[in-house]
Coordinates of C-alpha atoms and ligand atoms in Angstrom, one line a residue:
M1 CA -22.2 29.4 5.9
S2 CA -22.4 29.7 2.2
G3 CA -25.9 30.7 0.7
H4 CA -25.5 27.0 -0.8
R5 CA -24.9 25.2 2.4
Q6 CA -27.7 27.1 3.8
E7 CA -30.5 26.2 1.1
R8 CA -29.7 22.5 1.7
F9 CA -30.7 22.5 5.7
D10 CA -33.6 24.5 4.6
R11 CA -34.8 22.0 2.2
I12 CA -33.5 19.4 5.1
A13 CA -36.0 21.4 7.6
A14 CA -39.1 21.6 5.3
D15 CA -39.6 18.0 4.4
G16 CA -36.9 15.9 6.8
A17 CA -38.7 12.3 6.0
F18 CA -36.4 10.4 3.1
D19 CA -36.9 7.4 1.4
V20 CA -33.3 6.6 1.8
I21 CA -30.6 7.8 3.7
V22 CA -26.6 6.8 2.8
V23 CA -24.1 7.4 5.5
G24 CA -20.5 7.5 3.7
G25 CA -20.0 9.7 1.3
G26 CA -17.1 7.8 -0.3
I27 CA -17.2 6.3 -3.5
N28 CA -19.2 3.4 -2.6
G29 CA -22.1 6.0 -1.1
I30 CA -21.8 8.7 -3.9
G31 CA -21.9 5.6 -6.2
V32 CA -25.8 4.4 -4.2
F33 CA -26.9 8.0 -3.6
H34 CA -26.2 8.9 -8.1
D35 CA -28.2 5.6 -8.7
L36 CA -30.5 6.4 -5.8
A37 CA -31.1 10.0 -7.2
L38 CA -31.7 9.0 -10.8
Q39 CA -34.6 6.6 -9.5
G40 CA -36.6 9.4 -8.2
L41 CA -35.8 8.9 -4.8
H42 CA -35.9 11.6 -2.1
V43 CA -32.6 10.7 -0.6
L44 CA -30.0 12.2 1.3
L45 CA -26.4 11.0 1.9
V46 CA -24.2 12.2 4.6
E47 CA -20.3 12.8 4.9
M48 CA -18.5 13.5 7.8
N49 CA -15.3 14.8 6.8
D50 CA -15.6 15.9 3.0
F51 CA -16.7 13.6 -0.2
C52 CA -14.5 10.8 -1.4
S53 CA -11.9 11.9 1.7
G54 CA -11.4 8.7 3.3
C55 CA -9.9 5.3 1.2
S56 CA -11.9 6.6 -2.1
A57 CA -8.7 9.5 -1.6
A58 CA -6.1 6.6 -1.0
P59 CA -5.7 4.2 -4.3
S60 CA -3.3 3.2 -6.3
R61 CA -5.2 5.1 -9.0
M62 CA -5.0 1.9 -11.2
I63 CA -9.0 1.3 -12.8
H64 CA -8.6 -2.8 -13.1
G65 CA -9.3 -6.1 -13.6
G66 CA -7.4 -7.3 -10.9
L67 CA -5.2 -9.6 -12.5
R68 CA -3.3 -11.3 -9.0
Y69 CA -6.9 -11.9 -8.1
L70 CA -6.8 -14.7 -10.2
E71 CA -4.5 -16.6 -7.9
N72 CA -6.7 -16.2 -5.1
G73 CA -9.7 -17.8 -7.8
E74 CA -11.9 -14.7 -7.7
F75 CA -12.6 -14.9 -11.1
S76 CA -16.4 -13.3 -11.4
L77 CA -14.0 -10.5 -9.5
V78 CA -12.1 -10.2 -12.1
R79 CA -14.9 -10.4 -14.3
E80 CA -16.5 -7.6 -13.0
S81 CA -13.8 -5.3 -12.3
L82 CA -13.3 -5.4 -16.2
V83 CA -16.7 -5.0 -17.0
E84 CA -16.4 -2.4 -15.1
R85 CA -13.2 -1.1 -16.5
D86 CA -14.1 -0.6 -19.5
R87 CA -17.6 0.9 -18.7
L88 CA -15.4 4.0 -16.9
L89 CA -13.2 4.0 -20.1
R90 CA -16.5 4.6 -22.0
N91 CA -18.2 6.9 -19.3
A92 CA -15.2 8.7 -17.4
P93 CA -12.9 8.9 -21.0
H94 CA -11.5 12.3 -19.3
F95 CA -10.4 11.0 -16.0
V96 CA -9.9 7.4 -16.8
R97 CA -7.6 6.2 -19.4
P98 CA -5.7 2.8 -21.1
L99 CA -2.3 2.5 -19.0
P100 CA 0.0 -0.1 -21.0
T101 CA 1.0 -2.4 -17.6
T102 CA 4.4 -4.5 -17.9
V103 CA 5.6 -7.7 -15.0
P104 CA 8.6 -7.9 -15.4
I105 CA 9.8 -11.9 -14.8
E106 CA 13.0 -13.9 -13.6
Q107 CA 11.9 -17.0 -13.3
V108 CA 9.8 -19.5 -15.3
T109 CA 8.4 -22.0 -13.4
S110 CA 8.0 -20.9 -10.0
G111 CA 4.8 -19.8 -8.8
L112 CA 3.0 -22.3 -10.3
A113 CA 2.1 -24.5 -7.8
N114 CA 1.6 -22.0 -5.7
A115 CA -1.3 -20.3 -7.6
A116 CA -2.6 -23.6 -7.9
L117 CA -3.0 -23.8 -4.1
G118 CA -4.6 -20.5 -4.0
F119 CA -7.0 -21.4 -6.5
F120 CA -8.5 -24.1 -4.2
G121 CA -8.2 -21.8 -1.0
Y122 CA -4.2 -21.5 0.1
K123 CA -3.8 -18.3 2.4
G124 CA -0.8 -18.4 2.7
R125 CA 2.3 -16.1 1.1
P126 CA 2.9 -16.6 -2.6
R127 CA 6.2 -17.6 -4.5
P128 CA 7.8 -15.9 -7.1
R129 CA 5.9 -16.1 -10.3
G130 CA 8.0 -17.5 -13.2
A131 CA 6.9 -16.7 -16.4
V132 CA 4.2 -19.6 -16.7
P133 CA 2.3 -18.7 -14.4
I134 CA 2.4 -15.3 -15.8
K135 CA 1.5 -16.3 -19.3
L136 CA -1.5 -18.5 -18.1
G137 CA -2.6 -15.7 -15.7
L138 CA -1.9 -13.2 -18.6
E139 CA -4.2 -15.3 -20.7
I140 CA -6.9 -16.1 -18.3
Y141 CA -7.1 -12.2 -18.4
D142 CA -7.8 -11.7 -21.7
R143 CA -9.6 -14.5 -22.5
I144 CA -12.1 -13.2 -19.5
S145 CA -12.2 -10.0 -21.3
G146 CA -13.4 -11.7 -24.3
S147 CA -15.7 -10.9 -27.7
H148 CA -16.0 -7.0 -25.8
R149 CA -12.5 -6.1 -25.3
V150 CA -11.1 -2.7 -25.4
L151 CA -7.5 -2.7 -25.0
P152 CA -5.3 -4.6 -26.6
R153 CA -4.2 -8.4 -25.8
H154 CA -0.7 -9.3 -23.5
R155 CA 2.4 -9.2 -25.0
F156 CA 5.8 -11.2 -24.0
R157 CA 9.3 -10.3 -24.1
G158 CA 12.7 -11.8 -24.0
R159 CA 15.4 -10.4 -22.0
A160 CA 16.8 -8.8 -25.1
A161 CA 13.4 -6.6 -26.6
T162 CA 12.9 -6.0 -22.7
R163 CA 16.5 -4.5 -22.0
D164 CA 15.9 -2.5 -25.2
Q165 CA 13.0 -1.3 -23.7
W166 CA 13.8 -0.6 -19.9
P167 CA 17.5 -1.0 -20.0
H168 CA 17.6 0.6 -16.5
L169 CA 15.5 -2.7 -15.4
R170 CA 17.7 -5.0 -12.5
K171 CA 19.9 -7.2 -14.6
D172 CA 18.3 -10.4 -14.0
V173 CA 14.7 -10.0 -15.3
R174 CA 14.8 -12.2 -18.2
F175 CA 11.6 -11.6 -20.1
S176 CA 8.7 -9.1 -19.4
A177 CA 4.7 -9.3 -19.9
T178 CA 3.0 -6.5 -21.1
Y179 CA -0.7 -6.1 -20.6
H180 CA -3.2 -3.4 -20.4
D181 CA -5.5 -2.1 -18.1
A182 CA -6.4 2.1 -16.8
W183 CA -5.6 4.4 -14.4
I184 CA -8.0 7.6 -13.0
S185 CA -6.0 10.7 -12.8
H186 CA -8.6 12.3 -10.4
P187 CA -10.9 10.5 -8.5
E188 CA -11.6 12.8 -6.0
R189 CA -13.1 14.5 -9.1
L190 CA -15.1 11.6 -10.0
G191 CA -17.2 11.3 -7.1
I192 CA -17.3 15.1 -6.7
E193 CA -18.7 15.1 -10.2
L194 CA -21.2 12.2 -9.6
V195 CA -22.6 13.7 -6.5
A196 CA -23.4 17.4 -8.6
D197 CA -24.8 14.7 -11.2
A198 CA -27.0 13.2 -8.9
C199 CA -28.2 16.9 -7.5
A200 CA -28.6 18.1 -11.1
R201 CA -30.4 14.9 -12.3
N202 CA -33.0 15.4 -9.0
R203 CA -33.8 18.0 -7.0
E204 CA -35.1 15.9 -4.2
A205 CA -31.3 14.7 -3.6
V206 CA -29.5 16.0 -1.4
A207 CA -25.8 15.6 -0.7
L208 CA -23.9 17.2 2.7
N209 CA -20.5 16.8 3.2
Y210 CA -18.9 17.9 7.5
A211 CA -22.4 16.4 8.8
K212 CA -23.4 13.3 11.0
L213 CA -26.3 11.5 11.7
S214 CA -27.0 9.8 14.5
L215 CA -29.5 8.0 16.8
T216 CA -31.1 9.7 19.8
A217 CA -34.0 8.1 22.0
S218 CA -36.1 11.0 19.7
G219 CA -35.2 9.1 15.9
L220 CA -32.2 10.2 13.7
T221 CA -30.9 13.7 14.1
L222 CA -28.4 15.2 11.5
A223 CA -25.8 17.1 13.1
D224 CA -24.2 20.1 10.6
G225 CA -20.5 20.1 11.2
E226 CA -19.8 23.2 10.5
S227 CA -22.4 25.3 13.0
G228 CA -23.1 22.4 15.1
R229 CA -26.8 23.0 14.4
S230 CA -29.2 19.6 14.2
H231 CA -32.3 18.7 12.3
S232 CA -34.6 15.5 12.7
V233 CA -35.1 13.6 9.8
T234 CA -36.7 10.4 9.0
A235 CA -35.6 7.3 6.6
R236 CA -37.8 4.2 5.1
I237 CA -33.9 2.6 4.9
I238 CA -30.1 3.6 5.8
V239 CA -27.2 2.6 3.3
N240 CA -24.4 2.3 5.2
A241 CA -21.3 3.0 3.4
T242 CA -19.4 3.7 5.6
G243 CA -15.9 1.5 4.7
A244 CA -13.9 1.3 7.1
W245 CA -15.7 2.6 10.0
I246 CA -19.0 -0.1 9.2
D247 CA -18.9 -1.7 12.3
D248 CA -19.0 1.6 14.4
S249 CA -21.1 3.4 12.7
A250 CA -23.9 0.3 12.2
A251 CA -23.8 0.0 16.2
S252 CA -24.1 3.7 16.4
L253 CA -27.4 3.3 14.2
G254 CA -28.9 0.3 15.8
A255 CA -27.8 -2.3 14.2
R256 CA -26.9 -5.7 16.3
L257 CA -24.2 -7.3 14.8
N258 CA -23.2 -10.9 15.9
E259 CA -19.9 -10.4 14.4
R260 CA -17.3 -8.0 13.1
L261 CA -18.0 -7.3 9.1
V262 CA -14.6 -5.6 8.1
S263 CA -11.1 -5.9 9.0
G264 CA -9.2 -3.7 7.5
T265 CA -5.6 -3.4 5.9
K266 CA -3.6 -0.5 5.5
G267 CA -2.3 0.3 2.0
S268 CA 0.7 3.8 1.4
H269 CA 1.9 5.3 -1.4
L270 CA 4.6 7.8 -2.0
I271 CA 4.7 10.5 -5.3
L272 CA 8.3 11.3 -6.3
D273 CA 9.8 14.0 -8.0
N274 CA 12.4 12.0 -10.4
L275 CA 12.8 12.6 -13.9
D276 CA 15.5 9.8 -14.0
L277 CA 12.7 7.3 -13.1
R278 CA 9.4 8.8 -15.1
E279 CA 11.4 8.7 -18.0
A280 CA 13.1 5.0 -16.9
L281 CA 9.5 4.0 -16.9
G282 CA 9.0 4.3 -20.9
G283 CA 5.0 5.6 -20.0
H284 CA 4.3 2.2 -18.7
M285 CA 3.3 0.8 -15.7
I286 CA 5.8 -1.7 -13.8
Y287 CA 3.9 -4.2 -11.6
F288 CA 6.2 -6.6 -9.8
E289 CA 7.2 -8.2 -6.6
H290 CA 9.1 -7.2 -3.9
S291 CA 11.3 -9.6 -2.4
D292 CA 8.5 -10.7 0.3
G293 CA 6.4 -11.8 -2.6
R294 CA 4.0 -8.4 -2.4
V295 CA 2.9 -6.9 -5.5
C296 CA 4.4 -3.2 -5.9
I297 CA 3.2 -0.6 -8.5
V298 CA 5.0 2.2 -10.0
F299 CA 4.5 4.7 -12.7
P300 CA 4.3 7.9 -14.3
Y301 CA 1.4 10.0 -12.8
L302 CA 0.3 13.8 -13.7
G303 CA 4.4 14.9 -14.3
R304 CA 5.5 12.3 -11.5
V305 CA 6.3 9.6 -10.1
L306 CA 3.5 7.1 -8.5
A307 CA 4.4 4.1 -6.0
G308 CA 3.3 1.9 -3.4
S309 CA 2.0 0.3 -2.0
T310 CA 1.9 -1.6 1.3
D311 CA -0.6 -4.0 2.8
L312 CA -0.9 -4.2 6.9
R313 CA -3.6 -4.7 9.1
V314 CA -4.7 -2.6 11.5
N315 CA -7.2 -2.8 14.0
A316 CA -9.5 0.6 13.6
A317 CA -11.1 2.3 11.2
G318 CA -9.1 6.4 11.0
R319 CA -7.0 8.7 9.4
T320 CA -3.8 7.0 9.0
A321 CA 0.0 7.9 7.4
C322 CA 3.1 6.3 5.4
S323 CA 4.5 5.6 8.2
A324 CA 8.7 5.8 7.8
E325 CA 9.0 2.2 7.5
E326 CA 6.5 1.5 4.3
R327 CA 8.1 4.5 3.0
D328 CA 11.4 2.8 3.1
Y329 CA 9.8 -0.6 1.9
I330 CA 8.4 1.4 -0.9
L331 CA 11.6 3.2 -1.5
G332 CA 13.8 -0.2 -1.4
A333 CA 11.7 -1.7 -3.7
I334 CA 11.7 0.9 -6.3
R335 CA 15.7 0.5 -5.9
A336 CA 16.0 -2.7 -6.4
L337 CA 13.4 -2.9 -9.5
F338 CA 15.7 -0.1 -11.4
P339 CA 19.1 -0.4 -9.1
D340 CA 21.3 2.4 -10.9
I341 CA 18.4 5.0 -10.8
S342 CA 18.6 7.1 -7.3
V343 CA 15.7 7.1 -5.4
T344 CA 15.8 9.0 -2.3
P345 CA 13.7 10.6 0.4
E346 CA 13.9 13.7 -0.8
Q347 CA 12.2 13.6 -4.2
I348 CA 9.0 12.6 -2.3
V349 CA 6.6 15.3 -3.4
F350 CA 3.7 13.8 -1.2
S351 CA 2.5 10.6 0.7
Y352 CA -1.0 9.3 1.3
S353 CA -2.1 6.0 3.3
G354 CA -5.7 4.8 3.5
I355 CA -7.4 1.4 5.3
R356 CA -9.0 -0.9 2.6
P357 CA -12.9 -2.0 3.9
L358 CA -12.0 -5.7 3.2
P359 CA -14.1 -8.1 4.6
V360 CA -12.9 -10.7 7.4
S361 CA -10.9 -12.6 6.3
D362 CA -8.4 -15.5 8.7
A363 CA -5.8 -15.2 5.8
D364 CA -2.5 -15.3 6.6
F365 CA -1.0 -13.1 4.2
T366 CA -2.7 -10.0 3.7
G367 CA -2.7 -10.2 -0.4
R368 CA -5.2 -13.3 0.1
I369 CA -7.9 -11.3 1.4
P370 CA -10.6 -11.2 -0.7
R371 CA -11.3 -8.0 -2.9
G372 CA -15.1 -8.5 -3.8
H373 CA -17.9 -7.1 -2.2
S374 CA -20.9 -8.2 -0.7
V375 CA -24.8 -6.3 0.4
R376 CA -26.4 -6.8 3.8
R377 CA -29.0 -6.4 5.6
L378 CA -28.2 -6.0 8.8
R379 CA -30.6 -6.4 12.1
G380 CA -31.8 -3.7 14.1
D381 CA -34.1 -1.2 15.2
I382 CA -34.1 0.7 11.6
P383 CA -33.8 -1.0 8.3
Q384 CA -30.0 -1.1 7.3
I385 CA -28.3 -2.2 4.4
G386 CA -24.3 -2.4 4.7
M387 CA -22.4 -2.6 1.6
V388 CA -18.9 -3.9 3.1
G389 CA -15.6 -4.7 0.9
G390 CA -15.6 -3.2 -2.6
K391 CA -12.7 -1.7 -5.2
W392 CA -12.6 1.5 -6.5
T393 CA -13.5 0.1 -10.0
T394 CA -16.3 -1.6 -9.3
Y395 CA -17.6 0.9 -7.4
R396 CA -21.0 1.2 -10.0
A397 CA -21.4 -2.4 -10.0
F398 CA -21.5 -2.5 -5.6
A399 CA -24.2 0.6 -6.0
E400 CA -26.1 -1.0 -8.3
E401 CA -26.5 -3.9 -6.1
T402 CA -26.6 -2.3 -3.3
V403 CA -30.1 -0.5 -4.7
D404 CA -31.4 -3.4 -5.6
M405 CA -31.5 -4.4 -2.7
V406 CA -33.0 -0.9 -1.5
L407 CA -35.8 -1.0 -4.4
S408 CA -36.7 -4.7 -3.6
D409 CA -37.5 -4.1 0.1
L410 CA -39.2 -0.6 -0.7
G411 CA -41.5 -2.5 -3.0
L412 CA -40.0 -0.2 -6.0
T413 CA -38.8 -1.5 -9.1
R414 CA -35.7 0.2 -11.1
K415 CA -36.5 2.8 -13.9
A416 CA -32.9 3.8 -14.6
S417 CA -29.7 2.1 -15.2
T418 CA -25.9 3.6 -15.0
R419 CA -24.0 1.8 -17.1
D420 CA -24.2 3.7 -20.1
L421 CA -24.3 7.1 -18.4
P422 CA -21.4 9.2 -18.7
I423 CA -20.5 11.4 -15.3
G424 CA -19.9 15.1 -15.1
G425 CA -17.2 15.9 -17.9
G426 CA -17.4 13.1 -19.4
A427 CA -20.1 13.4 -21.0
G428 CA -19.3 15.5 -24.8
Y429 CA -15.6 14.3 -24.2
G430 CA -13.6 14.3 -27.1
E431 CA -10.5 15.5 -29.5
G432 CA -11.4 18.7 -30.3
L433 CA -12.8 20.3 -26.5
T434 CA -9.2 22.1 -26.1
A435 CA -9.1 23.8 -29.3
D436 CA -13.1 24.3 -28.7
L437 CA -12.7 25.9 -25.9
S438 CA -9.3 28.0 -27.0
R439 CA -11.6 29.5 -30.0
R440 CA -14.5 30.0 -28.2
H441 CA -13.2 32.1 -25.1
G442 CA -9.8 33.0 -26.6
M443 CA -8.3 31.8 -24.4
D444 CA -4.4 30.3 -24.4
P445 CA -4.5 26.5 -25.6
E446 CA -2.6 25.9 -23.1
R447 CA -5.0 27.2 -20.3
A448 CA -7.9 25.6 -22.8
A449 CA -5.8 21.9 -22.0
Q450 CA -5.0 22.4 -18.2
L451 CA -9.2 23.2 -17.9
V452 CA -10.1 20.5 -19.9
D453 CA -7.4 18.3 -18.1
L454 CA -9.0 19.5 -14.9
Y455 CA -12.8 19.2 -15.9
G456 CA -13.1 17.2 -18.6
A457 CA -16.4 18.5 -20.9
L458 CA -17.7 20.7 -18.0
A459 CA -14.3 23.0 -18.9
D460 CA -16.6 25.4 -21.3
G461 CA -19.0 26.1 -17.8
V462 CA -16.3 26.8 -15.9
A463 CA -14.6 28.9 -18.5
D464 CA -17.8 30.8 -18.4
F465 CA -18.3 31.3 -14.9
C466 CA -14.7 32.6 -14.6
E467 CA -15.7 35.3 -16.6
T468 CA -18.3 36.4 -14.7
G469 CA -16.4 38.0 -12.4
P470 CA -13.1 39.7 -11.6
D471 CA -10.1 36.8 -11.3
A472 CA -6.7 35.9 -11.5
P473 CA -4.3 33.4 -11.8
L474 CA -3.2 31.7 -8.4
P475 CA 0.9 32.0 -7.6
G476 CA 2.8 29.7 -9.7
V477 CA 0.4 26.8 -10.3
A478 CA -2.4 26.7 -13.3
L479 CA -5.8 27.1 -11.3
S480 CA -7.1 30.6 -10.5
E481 CA -8.7 32.2 -7.6
A482 CA -12.5 32.3 -9.6
E483 CA -12.6 28.3 -10.2
V484 CA -11.5 28.4 -6.0
V485 CA -14.9 30.3 -5.8
R486 CA -16.1 27.8 -8.3
F487 CA -15.2 25.1 -5.4
V488 CA -16.6 27.4 -2.7
R489 CA -20.1 27.6 -4.4
V490 CA -20.8 24.2 -6.8
E491 CA -18.7 21.6 -5.4
Q492 CA -19.5 22.0 -1.9
A493 CA -15.5 23.2 -0.6
L494 CA -15.6 24.0 2.9
H495 CA -11.7 24.3 3.5
L496 CA -8.4 24.3 2.0
A497 CA -8.1 20.4 1.7
D498 CA -11.3 20.2 -0.5
V499 CA -9.5 23.2 -2.6
L500 CA -5.9 22.2 -2.5
Q501 CA -6.2 18.1 -2.3
R502 CA -9.5 16.9 -4.1
R503 CA -11.1 19.8 -6.4
S504 CA -7.3 20.1 -7.7
P505 CA -4.5 17.8 -7.5
L506 CA -2.3 21.1 -6.3
A507 CA -1.4 19.1 -3.1
I508 CA -1.0 15.8 -4.7
R509 CA 1.5 16.5 -7.4
G510 CA 3.9 18.6 -5.0
E511 CA 2.8 22.3 -5.9
L512 CA 2.1 23.6 -2.9
T513 CA 3.7 26.8 -1.7
M514 CA 3.4 29.4 1.6
D515 CA 2.1 32.1 -0.8
L516 CA -0.3 29.7 -2.6
I517 CA -1.9 28.5 0.4
T518 CA -2.5 32.3 2.0
V519 CA -3.9 33.2 -1.5
T520 CA -6.4 30.6 -1.7
A521 CA -7.4 30.8 2.1
R522 CA -7.7 34.6 1.0
V523 CA -10.3 33.4 -1.3
M524 CA -11.7 31.7 0.5
A525 CA -12.4 33.4 3.3
R526 CA -13.9 35.9 1.1
E527 CA -16.7 34.0 -0.6
I528 CA -17.4 32.1 3.1
G529 CA -17.2 34.7 5.2
W530 CA -14.1 33.8 7.1
S531 CA -12.9 36.0 10.1
E532 CA -8.9 36.7 10.2
E533 CA -8.7 35.0 13.0
R534 CA -10.7 31.9 11.1
M535 CA -8.3 31.9 8.5
S536 CA -5.6 31.5 10.3
D537 CA -7.0 28.8 12.2
E538 CA -7.7 27.1 8.7
I539 CA -4.2 27.9 7.4
A540 CA -3.1 26.2 10.7
T541 CA -4.7 23.1 10.2
F542 CA -4.0 22.0 7.1
L543 CA -0.4 22.6 7.6
H544 CA -0.6 20.6 10.6
D545 CA -2.4 17.9 8.5
L546 CA -0.1 18.2 5.5
E547 CA 2.6 17.4 7.6
M548 CA 1.1 14.6 9.8
Y549 CA -0.8 12.7 6.7
H550 CA 0.9 13.4 3.8
G551 CA 5.0 13.6 4.8
V552 CA 4.6 17.0 3.8
K553 CA 6.2 20.1 5.8
L554 CA 6.0 23.2 4.4
K555 CA 8.5 26.2 5.7
M556 CA 6.1 29.8 6.4
S557 CA 8.8 31.3 3.6
E558 CA 8.9 29.1 0.9
G559 CA 7.8 26.0 -1.2
A560 CA 7.2 22.4 0.5
T561 CA 9.4 20.0 1.6
Q562 CA 9.6 17.0 2.8
Ligands
FAD13 C1 -3.5 1.7 -0.2 C2 -5.0 1.3 -1.0 C3 -5.0 1.2 -2.7 C4 -6.0 0.9 -3.4 N1 -5.8 0.5 -4.4 C5 -7.0 0.8 -5.5 C6 -7.0 0.7 -7.2 O1 -5.9 0.8 -7.6 N2 -8.1 0.2 -7.5 C7 -9.1 0.6 -7.1 O2 -10.1 -0.2 -7.9 N3 -9.2 -0.1 -5.9 C8 -8.1 0.4 -4.7 N4 -8.4 0.5 -3.5 C9 -9.7 0.4 -3.0 C10 -10.6 1.7 -3.0 O3 -9.5 2.7 -2.7 C11 -11.9 1.2 -1.8 O4 -12.1 0.1 -1.8 C12 -13.0 2.3 -1.6 O5 -12.0 3.3 -1.8 C13 -13.8 2.1 -0.8 O6 -14.7 3.2 -0.6 P1 -15.9 3.4 0.2 O7 -16.5 4.4 -0.2 O8 -16.3 2.3 0.8 O9 -14.6 3.8 1.7 P2 -14.1 5.4 2.0 O10 -14.1 6.2 0.6 O11 -13.1 5.1 3.1 O12 -15.4 6.0 2.1 C14 -16.2 5.8 3.6 C15 -17.0 7.3 4.1 O13 -17.4 7.0 5.1 C16 -17.5 8.5 6.6 N5 -17.9 8.1 7.2 C17 -17.4 7.1 8.5 N6 -18.4 6.9 9.4 C18 -19.3 8.3 8.8 C19 -20.2 8.9 9.7 N7 -20.5 7.5 11.0 N8 -21.0 9.3 9.7 C20 -20.7 9.5 8.0 N9 -19.7 9.4 7.1 C21 -19.3 8.2 7.8 C22 -16.0 8.8 6.0 O14 -15.7 9.8 6.4 C23 -15.6 8.1 4.7 O15 -15.4 9.2 4.0 C24 -6.8 0.5 -2.8 C25 -8.1 1.1 -1.3 C26 -6.5 1.0 -0.2 C27 -6.6 1.7 0.5

């Protein structure tokens, strides 16, 4: 076990009486942990896998108000989301950036009555949305952004102007509307930076990945998923932030539920290496309807193209993968949008899928299920507060609401707010960062730019770390051996996927090769103390998971293939 992990368990053994234990280290649990740490509480975060490895690793990577939710009459959710989007643009500018978003339109008035019915609770399939309902929706969207607006207002284009800008779009597009939202480059890293910020601000805050909390006859037990050792702990309150798993995990921690809290829907995305498609997008996200009325997205992402997503009801939480039908659905949607661009399964370099933890709903059409969140006191032997629903965009507000309930139940008052608090490498992030880094460390500007892209203003500290010991570039990618060591020591990486999928974007960008995986595994083995046998097992598990959950088959002698 790494010394840092051991030190965390030693602290728990010395004092396992927590004010709050947060179960579930997706973005919502991490948000609560961060906010509770800021209040000076003795708080423990327990995640059974890696941080941000569940639904929080599977979003469309939009930080958005949710234009589509207007159709369901979810005005307050849109208002809250727009405020939170703008906060993330300010507090995490290293990862969250504006994204011009364009809606191609074929019809004029179609969908108007349907949208109106949506306001009044109609839960069926929407009709194709024409120029009039879209214009109305965008007017409302701009109006809700109000006086605090930080992104430009929407604009409409006619057929000629649309064709000029997007000549490859399908021929029946008569108008287009462009509005601005935002995208997040590295959501998993933002979660990990929040964990690090929380622990840096409060020595009483402890975060553990690969650990599990259970309730036995003798009380709460924390099990270390790595060593198998257990520790007794206590909590005045448990916050259950296990997303799609909440029904099972709440019951296992003693809650008595009369009805189910969440009903998940599965959504999948593809990452394509397709230069023609990337160029055809002209730097915009295209937000469009497929033939079944579902909204799909496609946008340039880290030198590739990200496309998705599906929305299928599922009965149980768990790891999930993009099915062949979903893949064909998404590829079919892109082909229908850009008929003269070749889009093939061979261009897919990575796929991912997650389960949205949505509140239980009787909507016929999954797109009509509310996307809002709620905080619930769950009846049981131990006070437990459940977080139900939510979006990546609104995690901070959801966490704030939850923490307010925790503070009220503990008879405490709020000491600090996260509203204007920069996150991780967002603190001090600005224009001259790359040039400063390059100058200060005598570093090639390209390498400096890569570090700033991955760490924001933390890049300087990362460069310092890399200079303290031996270092070498990893084969064929913009990451070094010392950065891997730092992921293990500072960011709690314990397995190959933690490094190659979540601390860095190498997997999602389709940059994995056997050579890279083997060298990374050797660096981790040295740092963590894996035997040769353990290292081979780690590589085998990683390869298996890549194939099962991300559609990536690696041949032992070469790069990744779909
Ligand atoms: C396809 C798709 C697209 C999306 N797109 C967007 C988007 O573009 N923008 C946006 O704002 N939102 C988007 N979302 C929604 C957003 O991703 C989720 O709302 C958010 O990530 C949910 O976070 P969470 O922390 O509640 O859940 P999760 O990230 O799933 O976290 C729950 C965690 O609990 C852990 N856990 C479960 N049981 C236990 C236990 N017993 N003990 C310990 N740990 C446990 C799990 O391992 C998991 O890590 C999308 C979601 C999906 C699926």
